[in-house]
Amino acid sequence: MADVTERMLRLLATLQGGGSFSGEDLARRLGVSPRTLRRDVDRLRAYGYPVMTRPGPGGHYRFAVGQRLPPLLLEDDEAVAVVIGLAALTAAGPAHPGALADAAGRAYGKVDTLLPARLRSRAAALRTTIEAERAPAPEVSARTLGTLAEAIAAGEIVAFDYRDAGGRPSARRVEAHRQVSIDLTWYLLGWDLGRGDWRVFRTDRIANLLRTGAHHAGRALPAETALEFLRSGLSRAAP
């Protein structure tokens, strides 16, 4: 039984890594026969894991997307890292509805339902024994971070209303390139089409964010990394 359990965990870890695998490739990775592989896949389905099969030439195995999450396959140290990370985010700002801290707090209370039974007690113990200092941080919307991430990945121009440090409003159209987090504050690095230059925007000062659907050709970053560019600007601005 131990060998079967170990083999099932290896199969599950391989499939959860993403991508499609032919039956021959998957059987070779696991060191089993195609018949044993088919039995193991049937076991995973019985446990609630959405393993999809495409038969015939070019056939493959893969996890279905958009399905309800089954228990997550996490090593003990990975489960600890997830819970601690959520705890830190929860403590990093006010938990107003829609804020990143609020989303982290809600996930913090649910993560044990996605863990294997052997790790749930550890997750519960972590939740009840960890105290994280609440540090003052600008409130940022989890939806805004997600929308910007999708726009950056798609090479897309975004439009938004912005208020600078003095509270002055402006409307911006920006080629979104990177998101950067420094000292509990989130920033967007982008090419401002109206100014014709690179600009850094505090994410918490962005409102009415829209993906325009218009794409840009891409540009070389103004420094080796966005983090380096942002840090150099913050250093120059420091008194």
Coordinates of N, CA and C in Angstrom, one line a residue:
M1 N 0.8 -1.2 0.0 CA 0.0 0.0 0.0 C 0.9 1.3 0.0
A2 N 2.0 1.2 0.7 CA 2.9 2.4 0.8 C 3.4 2.7 -0.6
D3 N 3.7 1.7 -1.4 CA 4.2 1.9 -2.8 C 3.1 2.6 -3.6
V4 N 1.9 2.1 -3.5 CA 0.8 2.7 -4.2 C 0.6 4.2 -3.8
T5 N 0.6 4.4 -2.5 CA 0.4 5.8 -2.0 C 1.5 6.7 -2.6
E6 N 2.7 6.3 -2.5 CA 3.9 7.1 -3.0 C 3.7 7.3 -4.5
R7 N 3.3 6.3 -5.3 CA 3.1 6.5 -6.7 C 2.0 7.4 -7.0
M8 N 0.9 7.4 -6.3 CA -0.2 8.3 -6.5 C 0.2 9.7 -6.2
L9 N 1.0 9.9 -5.2 CA 1.4 11.3 -4.9 C 2.3 11.8 -6.0
R10 N 3.2 11.0 -6.5 CA 4.0 11.4 -7.6 C 3.2 11.7 -8.8
L11 N 2.2 10.9 -9.1 CA 1.3 11.2 -10.3 C 0.6 12.5 -10.1
L12 N 0.1 12.7 -8.8 CA -0.7 13.9 -8.5 C 0.2 15.2 -8.7
A13 N 1.4 15.1 -8.1 CA 2.3 16.2 -8.2 C 2.7 16.5 -9.6
T14 N 2.9 15.5 -10.5 CA 3.2 15.8 -11.9 C 2.0 16.5 -12.6
L15 N 0.8 16.0 -12.4 CA -0.3 16.6 -13.1 C -0.6 18.0 -12.6
Q16 N -0.4 18.2 -11.3 CA -0.7 19.5 -10.7 C 0.3 20.6 -11.1
G17 N 1.5 20.1 -11.7 CA 2.5 21.0 -12.2 C 2.0 21.7 -13.5
G18 N 0.9 21.2 -14.1 CA 0.4 21.9 -15.3 C 0.9 21.2 -16.5
G19 N 0.2 21.4 -17.6 CA 0.6 20.8 -18.9 C -0.1 19.5 -19.2
S20 N 0.1 19.0 -20.4 CA -0.5 17.7 -20.8 C 0.6 16.7 -21.0
F21 N 0.3 15.4 -20.7 CA 1.2 14.4 -20.7 C 0.6 13.2 -21.5
S22 N 1.4 12.6 -22.4 CA 0.9 11.4 -23.1 C 1.0 10.3 -22.1
G23 N 0.2 9.2 -22.4 CA 0.2 8.1 -21.5 C 1.6 7.5 -21.4
E24 N 2.3 7.4 -22.5 CA 3.6 6.8 -22.6 C 4.6 7.6 -21.7
D25 N 4.5 8.9 -21.9 CA 5.4 9.8 -21.1 C 5.2 9.7 -19.6
L26 N 3.9 9.7 -19.2 CA 3.5 9.7 -17.8 C 3.9 8.3 -17.2
A27 N 3.7 7.3 -17.9 CA 4.0 5.9 -17.4 C 5.6 5.8 -17.2
R28 N 6.3 6.4 -18.2 CA 7.8 6.4 -18.1 C 8.3 7.2 -16.9
R29 N 7.7 8.3 -16.7 CA 8.1 9.2 -15.5 C 7.8 8.4 -14.2
L30 N 6.7 7.7 -14.1 CA 6.4 7.0 -12.9 C 7.0 5.6 -12.8
G31 N 7.5 5.1 -13.9 CA 8.1 3.8 -13.9 C 7.0 2.7 -13.7
V32 N 5.9 2.9 -14.4 CA 4.8 1.9 -14.3 C 4.3 1.5 -15.7
S33 N 3.5 0.5 -15.8 CA 2.9 0.1 -17.0 C 1.7 1.0 -17.4
P34 N 1.4 1.1 -18.7 CA 0.2 1.9 -19.0 C -1.1 1.4 -18.3
R35 N -1.2 0.1 -18.1 CA -2.4 -0.4 -17.3 C -2.4 0.1 -15.9
T36 N -1.2 0.1 -15.2 CA -1.2 0.6 -13.9 C -1.5 2.1 -13.8
L37 N -1.0 2.8 -14.9 CA -1.3 4.3 -14.9 C -2.8 4.5 -15.0
R38 N -3.4 3.7 -15.9 CA -4.9 3.9 -16.0 C -5.6 3.7 -14.7
R39 N -5.2 2.7 -14.0 CA -5.8 2.4 -12.7 C -5.6 3.6 -11.7
D40 N -4.3 4.1 -11.7 CA -4.0 5.2 -10.8 C -4.8 6.5 -11.2
V41 N -5.0 6.7 -12.4 CA -5.8 7.9 -12.9 C -7.3 7.7 -12.4
D42 N -7.8 6.5 -12.5 CA -9.1 6.2 -12.1 C -9.2 6.4 -10.5
R43 N -8.2 6.1 -9.8 CA -8.2 6.3 -8.4 C -8.3 7.8 -8.1
L44 N -7.5 8.6 -8.8 CA -7.5 10.1 -8.6 C -8.9 10.6 -8.8
R45 N -9.5 10.2 -9.9 CA -10.8 10.7 -10.2 C -11.8 10.3 -9.1
A46 N -11.6 9.1 -8.5 CA -12.5 8.7 -7.4 C -12.3 9.6 -6.2
Y47 N -11.1 10.2 -6.0 CA -10.9 11.0 -4.9 C -11.3 12.5 -5.2
G48 N -11.8 12.7 -6.4 CA -12.3 14.1 -6.7 C -11.4 14.9 -7.5
Y49 N -10.3 14.4 -8.0 CA -9.3 15.2 -8.8 C -9.8 15.1 -10.3
P50 N -9.9 16.3 -10.9 CA -10.4 16.4 -12.3 C -9.4 16.1 -13.3
V51 N -9.0 14.8 -13.5 CA -8.1 14.4 -14.5 C -8.8 14.2 -15.8
M52 N -8.4 14.9 -16.8 CA -9.0 14.8 -18.1 C -8.2 13.9 -19.0
T53 N -8.8 13.1 -19.9 CA -8.1 12.2 -20.8 C -8.6 12.4 -22.2
R54 N -7.6 12.5 -23.1 CA -7.9 12.6 -24.5 C -7.4 11.3 -25.2
P55 N -8.2 10.4 -25.6 CA -7.8 9.2 -26.2 C -7.3 9.3 -27.6
G56 N -6.7 8.2 -28.1 CA -6.3 8.2 -29.5 C -5.0 8.9 -29.8
P57 N -4.6 9.0 -31.1 CA -3.3 9.6 -31.5 C -3.3 11.0 -30.9
G58 N -2.1 11.4 -30.3 CA -2.0 12.7 -29.7 C -2.7 12.8 -28.4
G59 N -3.2 11.7 -27.9 CA -3.9 11.7 -26.6 C -3.1 12.1 -25.4
H60 N -3.7 12.5 -24.4 CA -2.9 13.0 -23.2 C -3.8 12.9 -21.9
Y61 N -3.1 13.1 -20.8 CA -3.7 13.3 -19.5 C -3.4 14.7 -19.1
R62 N -4.4 15.4 -18.4 CA -4.1 16.7 -17.9 C -5.2 17.0 -16.8
F63 N -4.9 18.0 -16.0 CA -5.9 18.5 -15.0 C -6.9 19.4 -15.8
A64 N -8.1 19.3 -15.5 CA -9.1 20.2 -16.0 C -9.0 21.6 -15.3
V65 N -9.2 22.7 -16.1 CA -9.1 24.0 -15.5 C -10.6 24.4 -15.2
G66 N -10.7 25.4 -14.3 CA -12.0 26.0 -14.0 C -12.8 25.1 -13.1
Q67 N -12.2 24.0 -12.5 CA -13.0 23.2 -11.7 C -12.8 23.5 -10.2
R68 N -13.7 23.0 -9.4 CA -13.5 23.2 -7.9 C -12.2 22.6 -7.5
L69 N -11.5 23.3 -6.6 CA -10.2 22.8 -6.2 C -10.3 21.5 -5.3
P70 N -9.6 20.4 -5.7 CA -9.6 19.3 -4.7 C -8.5 19.6 -3.7
P71 N -8.3 18.7 -2.7 CA -7.2 19.0 -1.7 C -5.9 19.2 -2.4
L72 N -5.2 20.2 -1.9 CA -3.9 20.6 -2.5 C -2.8 19.6 -2.1
L73 N -1.9 19.3 -3.0 CA -0.8 18.4 -2.6 C 0.3 19.3 -2.3
L74 N 0.6 19.5 -0.9 CA 1.6 20.4 -0.4 C 2.5 19.6 0.5
E75 N 3.8 19.8 0.4 CA 4.7 19.3 1.4 C 4.5 20.1 2.7
D76 N 5.0 19.5 3.8 CA 4.7 20.2 5.1 C 5.3 21.6 5.1
D77 N 6.5 21.8 4.6 CA 7.1 23.1 4.6 C 6.4 24.1 3.7
E78 N 5.8 23.6 2.6 CA 5.0 24.4 1.7 C 3.7 24.9 2.4
A79 N 3.1 24.0 3.1 CA 1.9 24.4 3.8 C 2.2 25.5 4.9
V80 N 3.3 25.3 5.6 CA 3.7 26.3 6.6 C 3.9 27.7 5.9
A81 N 4.6 27.6 4.7 CA 4.9 28.9 4.0 C 3.6 29.6 3.5
V82 N 2.6 28.8 3.1 CA 1.3 29.4 2.6 C 0.6 30.1 3.8
V83 N 0.5 29.4 4.9 CA -0.2 29.9 6.0 C 0.5 31.2 6.6
I84 N 1.8 31.1 6.7 CA 2.6 32.3 7.2 C 2.5 33.4 6.2
G85 N 2.5 33.2 4.9 CA 2.4 34.2 4.0 C 1.0 34.9 4.0
L86 N 0.0 34.2 4.2 CA -1.4 34.7 4.3 C -1.5 35.5 5.6
A87 N -0.9 35.0 6.7 CA -0.9 35.7 8.0 C -0.2 37.1 7.8
A88 N 0.9 37.1 7.2 CA 1.6 38.4 7.0 C 0.8 39.4 6.2
L89 N 0.2 38.9 5.1 CA -0.6 39.8 4.3 C -1.8 40.3 5.0
T90 N -2.4 39.5 5.8 CA -3.6 39.9 6.6 C -3.2 41.0 7.6
A91 N -2.0 41.0 8.1 CA -1.6 42.0 9.1 C -1.0 43.2 8.4
A92 N -0.9 43.2 7.1 CA -0.2 44.3 6.4 C -1.0 45.5 6.1
G93 N -2.3 45.5 6.4 CA -3.1 46.6 6.1 C -4.5 46.5 6.6
P94 N -5.4 47.5 6.5 CA -6.7 47.4 6.9 C -7.5 46.4 6.1
A95 N -8.4 45.7 6.8 CA -9.1 44.6 6.1 C -10.5 45.1 5.6
H96 N -10.5 46.2 4.8 CA -11.7 46.7 4.2 C -12.1 45.8 3.1
P97 N -13.4 45.7 2.8 CA -13.9 44.8 1.7 C -13.2 45.1 0.4
G98 N -12.6 44.1 -0.2 CA -12.0 44.2 -1.5 C -10.5 44.5 -1.4
A99 N -10.0 44.8 -0.2 CA -8.6 45.1 0.0 C -7.8 43.8 0.0
L100 N -6.5 43.9 -0.4 CA -5.7 42.7 -0.4 C -5.6 42.0 1.0
A101 N -5.6 42.8 2.0 CA -5.5 42.2 3.4 C -6.8 41.5 3.7
D102 N -7.9 42.0 3.2 CA -9.2 41.3 3.4 C -9.3 40.0 2.7
A103 N -8.8 40.0 1.4 CA -8.8 38.7 0.7 C -7.9 37.7 1.3
A104 N -6.7 38.2 1.8 CA -5.8 37.2 2.5 C -6.4 36.7 3.7
G105 N -7.1 37.5 4.5 CA -7.8 37.1 5.7 C -8.8 36.0 5.5
R106 N -9.6 36.2 4.4 CA -10.6 35.2 4.1 C -10.0 33.9 3.6
A107 N -8.9 34.0 2.8 CA -8.2 32.8 2.4 C -7.5 32.1 3.6
Y108 N -7.0 32.9 4.5 CA -6.4 32.4 5.7 C -7.3 31.5 6.5
G109 N -8.6 31.8 6.5 CA -9.5 31.0 7.2 C -10.0 29.8 6.5
K110 N -9.7 29.7 5.2 CA -10.2 28.6 4.4 C -9.2 27.6 3.9
V111 N -7.9 28.0 4.1 CA -6.9 27.2 3.4 C -6.9 25.8 3.9
D112 N -7.3 25.5 5.2 CA -7.2 24.2 5.7 C -8.2 23.2 5.0
T113 N -9.2 23.8 4.4 CA -10.2 22.9 3.7 C -9.6 22.4 2.4
L114 N -8.6 23.0 1.9 CA -7.9 22.6 0.7 C -6.7 21.7 0.9
L115 N -6.4 21.5 2.2 CA -5.2 20.7 2.5 C -5.5 19.3 2.8
P116 N -4.6 18.4 2.6 CA -4.8 17.0 3.0 C -5.0 16.9 4.5
A117 N -5.7 15.9 5.0 CA -6.1 15.8 6.4 C -4.9 15.9 7.3
R118 N -3.8 15.3 6.9 CA -2.6 15.2 7.8 C -2.0 16.6 8.0
L119 N -2.3 17.6 7.2 CA -1.7 18.9 7.4 C -2.7 19.9 8.0
R120 N -4.0 19.6 8.1 CA -5.0 20.5 8.6 C -4.7 20.9 10.1
S121 N -4.3 20.0 10.9 CA -4.0 20.3 12.3 C -2.9 21.3 12.4
R122 N -1.9 21.1 11.5 CA -0.7 22.0 11.6 C -1.2 23.4 11.1
A123 N -2.0 23.5 10.1 CA -2.5 24.8 9.6 C -3.3 25.5 10.7
A124 N -4.1 24.7 11.4 CA -4.9 25.3 12.5 C -4.1 25.8 13.6
A125 N -3.0 25.0 13.9 CA -2.1 25.4 15.0 C -1.4 26.7 14.6
L126 N -1.0 26.8 13.4 CA -0.3 28.0 12.9 C -1.2 29.2 13.1
R127 N -2.5 29.1 12.7 CA -3.4 30.2 12.7 C -3.6 30.7 14.2
T128 N -3.6 29.7 15.1 CA -4.0 30.1 16.5 C -2.7 30.5 17.3
T129 N -1.5 30.3 16.7 CA -0.3 30.6 17.5 C 0.5 31.8 16.9
I130 N 0.2 32.2 15.7 CA 1.0 33.2 15.0 C 0.4 34.6 15.3
E131 N 1.2 35.5 15.7 CA 0.8 36.9 15.9 C 1.7 37.7 15.0
A132 N 1.1 38.5 14.0 CA 1.9 39.3 13.1 C 1.7 40.8 13.4
E133 N 2.7 41.6 13.6 CA 2.5 43.0 13.8 C 1.8 43.7 12.7
R134 N 0.8 44.4 13.0 CA 0.1 45.2 12.0 C 0.9 46.5 11.7
A135 N 1.4 46.5 10.5 CA 2.2 47.6 10.1 C 1.4 48.5 9.2
P136 N 1.5 49.9 9.4 CA 0.7 50.8 8.5 C 1.1 50.6 7.1
A137 N 0.2 50.4 6.2 CA 0.5 50.2 4.8 C -0.7 50.8 4.0
P138 N -0.4 51.3 2.8 CA -1.5 51.8 1.9 C -2.4 50.7 1.5
E139 N -3.7 50.9 1.6 CA -4.7 49.9 1.2 C -4.7 49.8 -0.3
V140 N -4.6 48.6 -0.8 CA -4.6 48.3 -2.2 C -5.6 47.2 -2.5
S141 N -6.3 47.4 -3.6 CA -7.3 46.4 -4.0 C -6.7 45.2 -4.7
A142 N -7.2 44.0 -4.2 CA -6.8 42.8 -4.8 C -7.2 42.7 -6.3
R143 N -8.4 43.3 -6.6 CA -8.9 43.3 -8.0 C -8.0 44.1 -8.8
T144 N -7.5 45.3 -8.3 CA -6.6 46.1 -9.1 C -5.3 45.4 -9.4
L145 N -4.7 44.8 -8.4 CA -3.5 44.0 -8.6 C -3.7 42.9 -9.7
G146 N -4.8 42.2 -9.6 CA -5.1 41.2 -10.6 C -5.3 41.7 -12.0
T147 N -6.0 42.8 -12.1 CA -6.3 43.4 -13.4 C -5.0 43.9 -14.0
L148 N -4.1 44.6 -13.2 CA -2.8 45.0 -13.8 C -2.0 43.8 -14.2
A149 N -2.0 42.8 -13.4 CA -1.2 41.6 -13.8 C -1.6 41.0 -15.1
E150 N -2.9 41.0 -15.3 CA -3.4 40.4 -16.6 C -3.0 41.4 -17.8
A151 N -3.1 42.7 -17.5 CA -2.8 43.6 -18.6 C -1.3 43.6 -18.9
I152 N -0.4 43.4 -17.9 CA 1.0 43.3 -18.1 C 1.3 42.1 -18.9
A153 N 0.7 41.0 -18.5 CA 1.0 39.7 -19.2 C 0.6 39.7 -20.6
A154 N -0.5 40.5 -20.9 CA -1.0 40.6 -22.3 C -0.4 41.7 -23.1
G155 N 0.5 42.5 -22.5 CA 1.1 43.6 -23.2 C 0.1 44.6 -23.6
E156 N -0.7 45.0 -22.6 CA -1.9 45.8 -22.9 C -1.8 47.2 -22.3
I157 N -2.4 48.2 -22.9 CA -2.5 49.6 -22.4 C -3.7 49.6 -21.4
V158 N -3.4 50.3 -20.3 CA -4.5 50.5 -19.3 C -4.8 52.0 -19.2
A159 N -6.0 52.3 -18.8 CA -6.4 53.7 -18.5 C -7.0 53.7 -17.1
F160 N -6.7 54.9 -16.4 CA -7.1 55.0 -15.0 C -7.0 56.5 -14.6
D161 N -7.8 56.8 -13.6 CA -7.7 58.1 -12.9 C -6.6 58.0 -11.8
Y162 N -5.8 59.1 -11.7 CA -4.7 59.0 -10.7 C -4.7 60.3 -9.9
R163 N -4.3 60.2 -8.6 CA -4.1 61.4 -7.8 C -2.6 61.3 -7.3
D164 N -1.9 62.4 -7.5 CA -0.5 62.4 -7.1 C -0.3 62.6 -5.6
A165 N 0.9 62.8 -5.2 CA 1.1 63.0 -3.7 C 0.5 64.2 -3.2
G166 N 0.3 65.2 -4.0 CA -0.4 66.4 -3.6 C -1.9 66.4 -3.8
G167 N -2.5 65.3 -4.2 CA -3.9 65.1 -4.4 C -4.4 65.6 -5.7
R168 N -3.5 66.0 -6.6 CA -4.0 66.5 -7.9 C -4.4 65.4 -8.8
P169 N -5.6 65.5 -9.4 CA -6.1 64.4 -10.2 C -5.7 64.5 -11.7
S170 N -5.6 63.4 -12.4 CA -5.3 63.3 -13.8 C -5.8 62.0 -14.4
A171 N -6.0 62.0 -15.7 CA -6.4 60.8 -16.4 C -5.2 60.3 -17.2
R172 N -4.9 59.0 -17.1 CA -3.7 58.4 -17.6 C -4.0 57.3 -18.6
R173 N -3.2 57.1 -19.6 CA -3.2 56.0 -20.5 C -1.7 55.5 -20.4
V174 N -1.6 54.2 -20.0 CA -0.2 53.7 -19.7 C 0.0 52.3 -20.3
E175 N 1.2 52.2 -20.9 CA 1.6 50.8 -21.2 C 2.1 50.2 -19.9
A176 N 1.4 49.2 -19.4 CA 1.7 48.6 -18.1 C 2.8 47.6 -18.3
H177 N 3.9 47.7 -17.5 CA 5.0 46.8 -17.7 C 5.3 45.9 -16.5
R178 N 5.3 46.5 -15.3 CA 5.7 45.7 -14.1 C 4.9 46.2 -12.9
Q179 N 4.7 45.3 -11.9 CA 4.2 45.7 -10.6 C 5.4 45.5 -9.6
V180 N 5.6 46.4 -8.7 CA 6.7 46.3 -7.7 C 6.1 46.5 -6.3
S181 N 6.6 45.7 -5.4 CA 6.2 45.9 -4.0 C 7.4 46.3 -3.2
I182 N 7.4 47.4 -2.5 CA 8.5 47.9 -1.7 C 8.0 48.4 -0.4
D183 N 8.5 47.9 0.7 CA 8.1 48.4 2.1 C 6.6 48.5 2.2
L184 N 5.9 47.4 1.9 CA 4.4 47.2 2.0 C 3.6 48.2 1.1
T185 N 4.3 48.8 0.1 CA 3.6 49.7 -0.8 C 3.7 49.1 -2.2
W186 N 2.6 49.1 -3.0 CA 2.6 48.6 -4.3 C 2.7 49.7 -5.3
Y187 N 3.5 49.5 -6.4 CA 3.7 50.5 -7.5 C 3.5 49.8 -8.9
L188 N 3.1 50.6 -9.8 CA 3.0 50.2 -11.2 C 4.1 51.0 -12.0
L189 N 4.9 50.3 -12.7 CA 5.9 50.9 -13.7 C 5.3 50.8 -15.1
G190 N 5.2 51.9 -15.7 CA 4.6 51.9 -17.1 C 5.1 53.1 -17.9
W191 N 4.9 53.0 -19.2 CA 5.2 54.1 -20.1 C 4.0 54.9 -20.3
D192 N 4.0 56.1 -19.8 CA 2.9 57.1 -19.8 C 2.8 57.6 -21.2
L193 N 1.7 57.3 -21.9 CA 1.6 57.7 -23.3 C 1.4 59.2 -23.4
G194 N 0.7 59.8 -22.4 CA 0.5 61.3 -22.4 C 1.7 62.1 -22.2
R195 N 2.7 61.5 -21.4 CA 3.9 62.2 -21.0 C 5.1 61.8 -21.9
G196 N 4.9 60.7 -22.6 CA 6.0 60.2 -23.4 C 7.2 59.8 -22.6
D197 N 7.0 59.2 -21.5 CA 8.2 58.8 -20.6 C 7.7 57.7 -19.6
W198 N 8.7 57.1 -19.0 CA 8.5 56.2 -17.9 C 7.9 56.9 -16.7
R199 N 6.9 56.2 -16.1 CA 6.4 56.8 -14.8 C 6.1 55.6 -13.9
V200 N 6.2 56.0 -12.6 CA 5.9 55.1 -11.5 C 4.6 55.6 -10.8
F201 N 3.6 54.7 -10.6 CA 2.4 55.1 -10.0 C 2.1 54.3 -8.7
R202 N 1.8 54.9 -7.7 CA 1.3 54.2 -6.5 C 0.0 53.6 -6.8
T203 N 0.0 52.3 -6.6 CA -1.3 51.5 -6.9 C -2.5 51.9 -6.1
D204 N -2.2 52.3 -4.8 CA -3.4 52.7 -4.0 C -4.0 54.1 -4.4
R205 N -3.3 54.8 -5.3 CA -3.8 56.1 -5.8 C -4.5 55.9 -7.2
I206 N -4.5 54.7 -7.7 CA -5.2 54.4 -9.0 C -6.7 54.1 -8.8
A207 N -7.5 54.7 -9.6 CA -9.0 54.5 -9.5 C -9.5 54.3 -10.9
N208 N -10.7 53.7 -11.0 CA -11.4 53.5 -12.3 C -10.5 52.9 -13.3
L209 N -9.8 51.8 -12.9 CA -8.8 51.1 -13.8 C -9.6 50.4 -14.9
L210 N -9.1 50.5 -16.1 CA -9.7 49.8 -17.3 C -8.6 49.2 -18.2
R211 N -8.8 48.0 -18.6 CA -8.0 47.4 -19.7 C -8.6 47.9 -21.0
T212 N -7.8 48.5 -21.8 CA -8.4 49.1 -23.1 C -8.5 48.1 -24.2
G213 N -7.8 47.0 -24.1 CA -7.8 46.0 -25.2 C -6.8 46.4 -26.3
A214 N -6.2 47.6 -26.2 CA -5.1 48.0 -27.1 C -3.8 47.5 -26.7
H215 N -3.0 46.9 -27.6 CA -1.7 46.3 -27.2 C -0.6 47.2 -27.6
H216 N 0.5 47.1 -26.9 CA 1.7 47.8 -27.3 C 2.8 46.8 -27.7
A217 N 3.8 47.4 -28.3 CA 4.9 46.5 -28.9 C 5.9 46.1 -27.9
G218 N 5.9 46.7 -26.7 CA 6.9 46.3 -25.7 C 8.1 47.3 -25.7
R219 N 8.7 47.5 -24.6 CA 9.9 48.4 -24.5 C 10.9 47.7 -23.5
A220 N 12.2 48.1 -23.8 CA 13.2 47.7 -22.8 C 13.0 48.5 -21.5
L221 N 13.1 47.9 -20.4 CA 12.9 48.6 -19.1 C 14.0 49.7 -19.0
P222 N 13.7 50.8 -18.2 CA 14.7 51.9 -18.1 C 15.8 51.5 -17.1
A223 N 15.8 50.3 -16.6 CA 16.9 49.9 -15.7 C 17.0 48.4 -15.8
E224 N 17.9 47.8 -15.1 CA 18.1 46.3 -15.2 C 16.8 45.6 -14.8
T225 N 16.2 46.2 -13.7 CA 14.9 45.6 -13.2 C 14.0 46.8 -12.8
A226 N 12.7 46.6 -12.8 CA 11.8 47.6 -12.3 C 12.1 48.0 -10.9
L227 N 12.4 47.0 -10.1 CA 12.7 47.3 -8.7 C 13.9 48.2 -8.6
E228 N 15.0 48.0 -9.4 CA 16.1 48.9 -9.4 C 15.7 50.3 -9.8
F229 N 14.9 50.4 -10.8 CA 14.5 51.8 -11.3 C 13.7 52.5 -10.2
L230 N 12.8 51.8 -9.5 CA 12.0 52.4 -8.5 C 12.8 52.8 -7.3
R231 N 13.7 51.9 -6.9 CA 14.6 52.2 -5.7 C 15.4 53.4 -6.0
S232 N 16.0 53.6 -7.2 CA 16.8 54.7 -7.5 C 16.0 56.0 -7.4
G233 N 14.7 56.0 -7.9 CA 13.8 57.1 -7.8 C 13.5 57.5 -6.4
L234 N 13.2 56.5 -5.5 CA 12.9 56.7 -4.2 C 14.1 57.3 -3.4
S235 N 15.3 56.9 -3.8 CA 16.5 57.4 -3.2 C 16.7 58.9 -3.5
R236 N 16.5 59.2 -4.8 CA 16.6 60.6 -5.2 C 15.6 61.5 -4.5
A237 N 14.4 61.0 -4.2 CA 13.4 61.8 -3.6 C 13.5 61.9 -2.1
A238 N 14.4 61.1 -1.5 CA 14.5 61.1 -0.1 C 15.3 62.4 0.3
P239 N 14.9 63.0 1.5 CA 15.5 64.2 1.9 C 17.0 64.0 2.4

